[in-house]
GROMACS .gro file of C-alpha atoms in nm:
model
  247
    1UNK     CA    1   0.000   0.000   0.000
    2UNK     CA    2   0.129   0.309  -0.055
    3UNK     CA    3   0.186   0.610   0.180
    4UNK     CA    4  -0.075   0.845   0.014
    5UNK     CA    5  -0.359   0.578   0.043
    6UNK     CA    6  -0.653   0.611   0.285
    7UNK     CA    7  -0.799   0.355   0.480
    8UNK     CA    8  -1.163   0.423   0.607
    9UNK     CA    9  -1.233   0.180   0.929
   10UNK     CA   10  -1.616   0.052   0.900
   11UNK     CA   11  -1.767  -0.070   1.203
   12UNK     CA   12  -2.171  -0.198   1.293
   13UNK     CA   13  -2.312  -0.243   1.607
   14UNK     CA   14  -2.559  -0.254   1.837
   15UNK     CA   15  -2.526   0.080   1.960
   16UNK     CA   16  -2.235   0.012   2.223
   17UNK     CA   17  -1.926  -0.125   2.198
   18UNK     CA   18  -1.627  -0.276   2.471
   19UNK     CA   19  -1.391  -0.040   2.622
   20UNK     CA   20  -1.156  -0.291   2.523
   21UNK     CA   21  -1.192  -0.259   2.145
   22UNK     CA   22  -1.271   0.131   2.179
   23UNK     CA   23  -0.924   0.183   2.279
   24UNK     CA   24  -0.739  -0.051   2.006
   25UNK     CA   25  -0.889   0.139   1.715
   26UNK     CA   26  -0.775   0.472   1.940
   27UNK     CA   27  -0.449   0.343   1.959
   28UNK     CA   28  -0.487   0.340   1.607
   29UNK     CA   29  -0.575   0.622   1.493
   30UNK     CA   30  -0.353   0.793   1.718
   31UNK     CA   31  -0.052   0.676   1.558
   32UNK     CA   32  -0.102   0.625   1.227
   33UNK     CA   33  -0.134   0.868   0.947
   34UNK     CA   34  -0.334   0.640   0.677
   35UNK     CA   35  -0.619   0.663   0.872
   36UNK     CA   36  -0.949   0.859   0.636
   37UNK     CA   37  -1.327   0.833   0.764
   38UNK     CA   38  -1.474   0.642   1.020
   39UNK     CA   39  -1.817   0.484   0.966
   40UNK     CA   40  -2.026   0.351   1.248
   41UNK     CA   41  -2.374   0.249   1.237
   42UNK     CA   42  -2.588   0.126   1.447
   43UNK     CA   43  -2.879  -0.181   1.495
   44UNK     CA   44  -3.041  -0.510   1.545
   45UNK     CA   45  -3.092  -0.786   1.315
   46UNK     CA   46  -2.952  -0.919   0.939
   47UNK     CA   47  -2.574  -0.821   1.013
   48UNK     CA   48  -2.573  -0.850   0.654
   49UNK     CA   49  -2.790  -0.506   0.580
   50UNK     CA   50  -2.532  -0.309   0.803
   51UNK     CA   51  -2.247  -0.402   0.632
   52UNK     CA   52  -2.421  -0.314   0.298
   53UNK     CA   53  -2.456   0.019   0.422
   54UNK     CA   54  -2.092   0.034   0.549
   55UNK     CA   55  -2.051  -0.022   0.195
   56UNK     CA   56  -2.241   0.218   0.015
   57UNK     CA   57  -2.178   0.468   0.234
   58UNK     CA   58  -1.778   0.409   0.204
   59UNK     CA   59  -1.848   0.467  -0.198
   60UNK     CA   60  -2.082   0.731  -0.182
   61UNK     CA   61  -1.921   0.916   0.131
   62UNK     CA   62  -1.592   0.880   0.127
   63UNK     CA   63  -1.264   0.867  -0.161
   64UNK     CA   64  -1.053   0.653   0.044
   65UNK     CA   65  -0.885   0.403  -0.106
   66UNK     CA   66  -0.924   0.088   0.146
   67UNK     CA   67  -1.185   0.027   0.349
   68UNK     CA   68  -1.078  -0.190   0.669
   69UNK     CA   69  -1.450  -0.357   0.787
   70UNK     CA   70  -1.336  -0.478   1.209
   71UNK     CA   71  -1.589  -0.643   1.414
   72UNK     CA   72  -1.654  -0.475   1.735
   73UNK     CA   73  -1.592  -0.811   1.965
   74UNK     CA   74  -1.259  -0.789   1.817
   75UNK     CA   75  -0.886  -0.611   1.926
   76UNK     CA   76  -0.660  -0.489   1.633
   77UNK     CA   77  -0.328  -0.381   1.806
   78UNK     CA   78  -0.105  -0.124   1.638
   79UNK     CA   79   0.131  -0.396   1.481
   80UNK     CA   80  -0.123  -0.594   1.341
   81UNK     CA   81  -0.262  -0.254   1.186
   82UNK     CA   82   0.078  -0.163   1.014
   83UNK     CA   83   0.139  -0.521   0.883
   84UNK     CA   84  -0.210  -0.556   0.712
   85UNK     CA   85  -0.106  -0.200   0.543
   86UNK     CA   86   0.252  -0.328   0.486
   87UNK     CA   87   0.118  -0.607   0.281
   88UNK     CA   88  -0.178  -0.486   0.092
   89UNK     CA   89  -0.153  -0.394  -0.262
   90UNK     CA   90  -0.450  -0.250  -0.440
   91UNK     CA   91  -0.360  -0.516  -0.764
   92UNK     CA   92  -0.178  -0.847  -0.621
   93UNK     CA   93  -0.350  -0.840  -0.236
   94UNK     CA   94  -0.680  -0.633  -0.249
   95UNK     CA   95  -0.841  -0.859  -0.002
   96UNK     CA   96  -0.685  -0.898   0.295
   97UNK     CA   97  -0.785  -1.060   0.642
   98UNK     CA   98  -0.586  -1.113   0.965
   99UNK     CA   99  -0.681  -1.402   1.188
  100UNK     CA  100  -1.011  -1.417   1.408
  101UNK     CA  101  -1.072  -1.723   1.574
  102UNK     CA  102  -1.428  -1.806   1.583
  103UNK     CA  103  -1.572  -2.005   1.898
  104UNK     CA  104  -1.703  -2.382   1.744
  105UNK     CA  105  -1.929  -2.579   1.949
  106UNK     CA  106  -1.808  -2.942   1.962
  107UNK     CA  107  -2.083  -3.206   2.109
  108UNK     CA  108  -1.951  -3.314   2.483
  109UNK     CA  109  -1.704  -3.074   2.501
  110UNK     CA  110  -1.690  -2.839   2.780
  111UNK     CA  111  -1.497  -2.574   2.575
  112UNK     CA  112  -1.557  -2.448   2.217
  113UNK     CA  113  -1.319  -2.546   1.960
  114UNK     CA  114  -1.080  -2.234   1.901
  115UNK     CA  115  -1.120  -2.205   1.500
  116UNK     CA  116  -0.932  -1.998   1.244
  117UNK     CA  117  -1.158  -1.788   1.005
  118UNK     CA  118  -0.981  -1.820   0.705
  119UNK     CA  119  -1.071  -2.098   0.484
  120UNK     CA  120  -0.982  -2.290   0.178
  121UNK     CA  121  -1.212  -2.472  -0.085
  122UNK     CA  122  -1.174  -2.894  -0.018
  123UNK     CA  123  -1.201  -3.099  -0.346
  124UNK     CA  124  -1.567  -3.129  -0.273
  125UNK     CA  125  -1.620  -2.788  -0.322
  126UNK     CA  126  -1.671  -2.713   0.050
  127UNK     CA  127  -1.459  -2.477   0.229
  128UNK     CA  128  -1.233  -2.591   0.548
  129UNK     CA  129  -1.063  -2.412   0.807
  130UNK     CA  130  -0.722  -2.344   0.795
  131UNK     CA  131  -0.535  -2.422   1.103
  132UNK     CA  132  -0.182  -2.491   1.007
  133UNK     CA  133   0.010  -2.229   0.854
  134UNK     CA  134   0.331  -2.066   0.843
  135UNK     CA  135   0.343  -1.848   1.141
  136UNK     CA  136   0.407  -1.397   1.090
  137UNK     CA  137   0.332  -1.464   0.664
  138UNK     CA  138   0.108  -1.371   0.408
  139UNK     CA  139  -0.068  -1.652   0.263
  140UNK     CA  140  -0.357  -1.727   0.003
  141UNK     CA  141  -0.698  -1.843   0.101
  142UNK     CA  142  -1.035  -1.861  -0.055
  143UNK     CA  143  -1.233  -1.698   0.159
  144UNK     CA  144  -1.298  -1.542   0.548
  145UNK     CA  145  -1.491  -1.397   0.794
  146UNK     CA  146  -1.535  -0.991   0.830
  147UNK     CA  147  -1.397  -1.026   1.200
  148UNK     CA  148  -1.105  -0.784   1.010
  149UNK     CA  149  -1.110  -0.769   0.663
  150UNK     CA  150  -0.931  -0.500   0.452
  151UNK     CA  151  -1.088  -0.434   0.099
  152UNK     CA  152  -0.999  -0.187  -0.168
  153UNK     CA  153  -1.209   0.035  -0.302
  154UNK     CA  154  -1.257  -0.163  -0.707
  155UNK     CA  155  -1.364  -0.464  -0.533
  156UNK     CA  156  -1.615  -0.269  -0.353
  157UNK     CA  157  -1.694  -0.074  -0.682
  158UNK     CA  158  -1.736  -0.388  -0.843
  159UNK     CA  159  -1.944  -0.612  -0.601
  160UNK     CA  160  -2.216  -0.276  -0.688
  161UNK     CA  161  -2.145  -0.249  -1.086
  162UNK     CA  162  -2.274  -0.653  -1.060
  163UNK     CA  163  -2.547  -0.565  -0.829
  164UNK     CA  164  -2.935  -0.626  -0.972
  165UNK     CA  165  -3.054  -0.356  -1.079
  166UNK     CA  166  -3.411  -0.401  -0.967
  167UNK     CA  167  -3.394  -0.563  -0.643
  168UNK     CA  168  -3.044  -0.484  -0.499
  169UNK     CA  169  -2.948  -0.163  -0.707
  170UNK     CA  170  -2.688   0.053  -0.588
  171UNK     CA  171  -2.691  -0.027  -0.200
  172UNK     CA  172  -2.718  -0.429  -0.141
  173UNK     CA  173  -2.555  -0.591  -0.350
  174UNK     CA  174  -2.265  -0.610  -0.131
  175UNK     CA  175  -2.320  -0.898   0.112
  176UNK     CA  176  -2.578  -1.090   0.108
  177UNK     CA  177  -2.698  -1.467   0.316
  178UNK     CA  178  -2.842  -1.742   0.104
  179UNK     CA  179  -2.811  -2.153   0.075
  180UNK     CA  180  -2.548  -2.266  -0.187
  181UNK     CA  181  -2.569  -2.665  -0.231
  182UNK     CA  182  -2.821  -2.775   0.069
  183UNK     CA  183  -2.624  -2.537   0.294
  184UNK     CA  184  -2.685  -2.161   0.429
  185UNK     CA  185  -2.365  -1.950   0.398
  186UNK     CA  186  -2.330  -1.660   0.559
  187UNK     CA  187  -2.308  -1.305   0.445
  188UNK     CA  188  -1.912  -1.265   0.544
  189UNK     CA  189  -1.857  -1.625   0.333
  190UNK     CA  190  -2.057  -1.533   0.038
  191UNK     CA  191  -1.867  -1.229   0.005
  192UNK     CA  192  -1.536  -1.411  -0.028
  193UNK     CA  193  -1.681  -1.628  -0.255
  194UNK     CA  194  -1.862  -1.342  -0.501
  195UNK     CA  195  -1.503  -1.188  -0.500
  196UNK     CA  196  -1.309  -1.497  -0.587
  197UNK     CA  197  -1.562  -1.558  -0.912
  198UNK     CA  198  -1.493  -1.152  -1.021
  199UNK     CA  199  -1.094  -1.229  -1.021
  200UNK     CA  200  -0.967  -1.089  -0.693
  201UNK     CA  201  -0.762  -1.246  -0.486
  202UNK     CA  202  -0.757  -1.335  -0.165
  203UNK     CA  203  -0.498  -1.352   0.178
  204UNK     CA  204  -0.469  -1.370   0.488
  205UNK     CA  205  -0.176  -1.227   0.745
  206UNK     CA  206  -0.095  -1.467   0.992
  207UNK     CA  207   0.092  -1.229   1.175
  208UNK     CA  208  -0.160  -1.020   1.241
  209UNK     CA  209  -0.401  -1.183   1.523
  210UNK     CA  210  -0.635  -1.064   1.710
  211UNK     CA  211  -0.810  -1.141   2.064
  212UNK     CA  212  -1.171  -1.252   1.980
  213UNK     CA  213  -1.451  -1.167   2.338
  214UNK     CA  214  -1.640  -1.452   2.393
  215UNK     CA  215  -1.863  -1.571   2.660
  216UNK     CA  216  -2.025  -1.875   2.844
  217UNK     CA  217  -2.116  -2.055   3.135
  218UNK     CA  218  -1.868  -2.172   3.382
  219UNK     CA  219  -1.991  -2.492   3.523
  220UNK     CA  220  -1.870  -2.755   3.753
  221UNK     CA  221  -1.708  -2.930   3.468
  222UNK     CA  222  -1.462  -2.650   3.407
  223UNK     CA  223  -1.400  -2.618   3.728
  224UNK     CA  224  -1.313  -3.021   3.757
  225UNK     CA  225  -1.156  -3.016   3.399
  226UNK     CA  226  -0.908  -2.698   3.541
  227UNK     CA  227  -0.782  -2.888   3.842
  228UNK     CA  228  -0.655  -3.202   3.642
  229UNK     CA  229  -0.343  -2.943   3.533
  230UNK     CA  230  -0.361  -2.671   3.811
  231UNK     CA  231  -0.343  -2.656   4.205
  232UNK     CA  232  -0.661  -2.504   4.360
  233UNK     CA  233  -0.569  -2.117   4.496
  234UNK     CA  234  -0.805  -2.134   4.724
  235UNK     CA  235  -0.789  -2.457   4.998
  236UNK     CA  236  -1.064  -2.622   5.243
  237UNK     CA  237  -0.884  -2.567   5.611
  238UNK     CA  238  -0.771  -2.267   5.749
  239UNK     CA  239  -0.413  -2.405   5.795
  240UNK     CA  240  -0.383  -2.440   5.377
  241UNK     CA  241  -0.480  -2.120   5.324
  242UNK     CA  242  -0.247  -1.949   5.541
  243UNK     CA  243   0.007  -2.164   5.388
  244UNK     CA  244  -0.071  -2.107   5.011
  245UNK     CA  245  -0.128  -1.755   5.116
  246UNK     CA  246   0.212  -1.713   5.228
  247UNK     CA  247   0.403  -1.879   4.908
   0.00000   0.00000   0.00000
């Protein structure tokens, strides 16, 4: 990327976001230069209409070149920032994603799987997770999620020159949810997918990774599961805790 490009940071939310990630995009845009506009909306529902509008509003809105779409459960640290604009190129890496880790359920686990949201396309035609990869690199993929995704401006452009002109016209044709082969993909997938079929290509930075918020219930099971690798801190008698207190 070069020096004199602009990067406008699109967020969408529910109206409030986590101190946490508040203060990473700060950080931000506190110390770099690159930084253009800054488009946050607001509400409830299809995810996939906000980030239309993040869209169209980038294009109609704004003339910066990139436009860096960052989910607001998610913490982009200053590093991670300047590799994803060290490595993007508006012609060889317009699409660029660091690495989220999404939370999978797995049936009788106590914990979700931790799983990488960049994916490749399988023989079948299915896409899998990619989970081994060469650690601080740039690397190809077929698709990923929007947890940080960095697009240029002519992909954007392009996903609304292909838009329908009667139903989706100029301001939703951008991402979209739908089933493809007796499964429902999502609108972050499709996207991916839509790009790869117009020519662009795109990667992932596997240096750049960021802390994903979840939540869920502690139970009784963690708490058994925890003490198989870990002393308890806190002890039964009064005599153990004045000893572990005093270690």
């Amino acid at each position: 990327m070069y020096d004199s490009e602009k990067i406008t940071i699109g967020i969408c939310s529910p109206g409030h976001v986590s101190t946490n990630f508040m203060t990473s995009i700060l950080d931000i845009a506190r110390s770099q230069r690159q930084l253009g506009q800054f488009i946050s909306l607001q509400g409830s529902g299809v995810i996939s209409r906000l980030r239309n509008q993040i869209c169209s509003t980038f294009l109609d809105k704004t003339r910066d070149d990139w436009l860096l779409m960052i989910d607001t459960d998610e913490m982009l640290t200053i590093e991670g920032f300047q590799k994803l604009v060290k490595a993007a190129d508006r012609k060889t890496v317009p699409i660029l994603s660091g690495v989220v880790h999404g939370a999978w359920e797995v049936e009788g686990a106590i914990y979700p799987e931790p799983v990488p949201c960049i994916f490749r396309t399988a023989d079948n035609g299915g896409l899998y997770s990619v989970h081994d990869y060469d650690e601080d690199s740039l690397i190809e993929i077929d698709a990923a999620g929007t947890g940080c995704l960095l697009v240029h401006r002519s992909v954007i452009q392009r996903f609304r020159d292909e838009a329908d002109p009667v139903h989706q016209q100029k301001n939703w044709g951008f991402f979209q949810d739908m089933p493809l082969g007796g499964q429902w993909v999502g609108e972050d997938l499709l996207f991916s997918l839509r790009a790869k079929s117009f020519g662009f290509k795109i990667h992932a930075h596997t240096g750049v990774q960021l802390a994903h918020e979840r939540r869920y219930w502690l139970t009784k099971d963690h708490h058994t599961d925890f003490r198989r690798f870990n002393l308890p801190r806190h002890h039964s008698t009064e005599k153990e805790v004045t000893d572990g207190s005093s270690e």
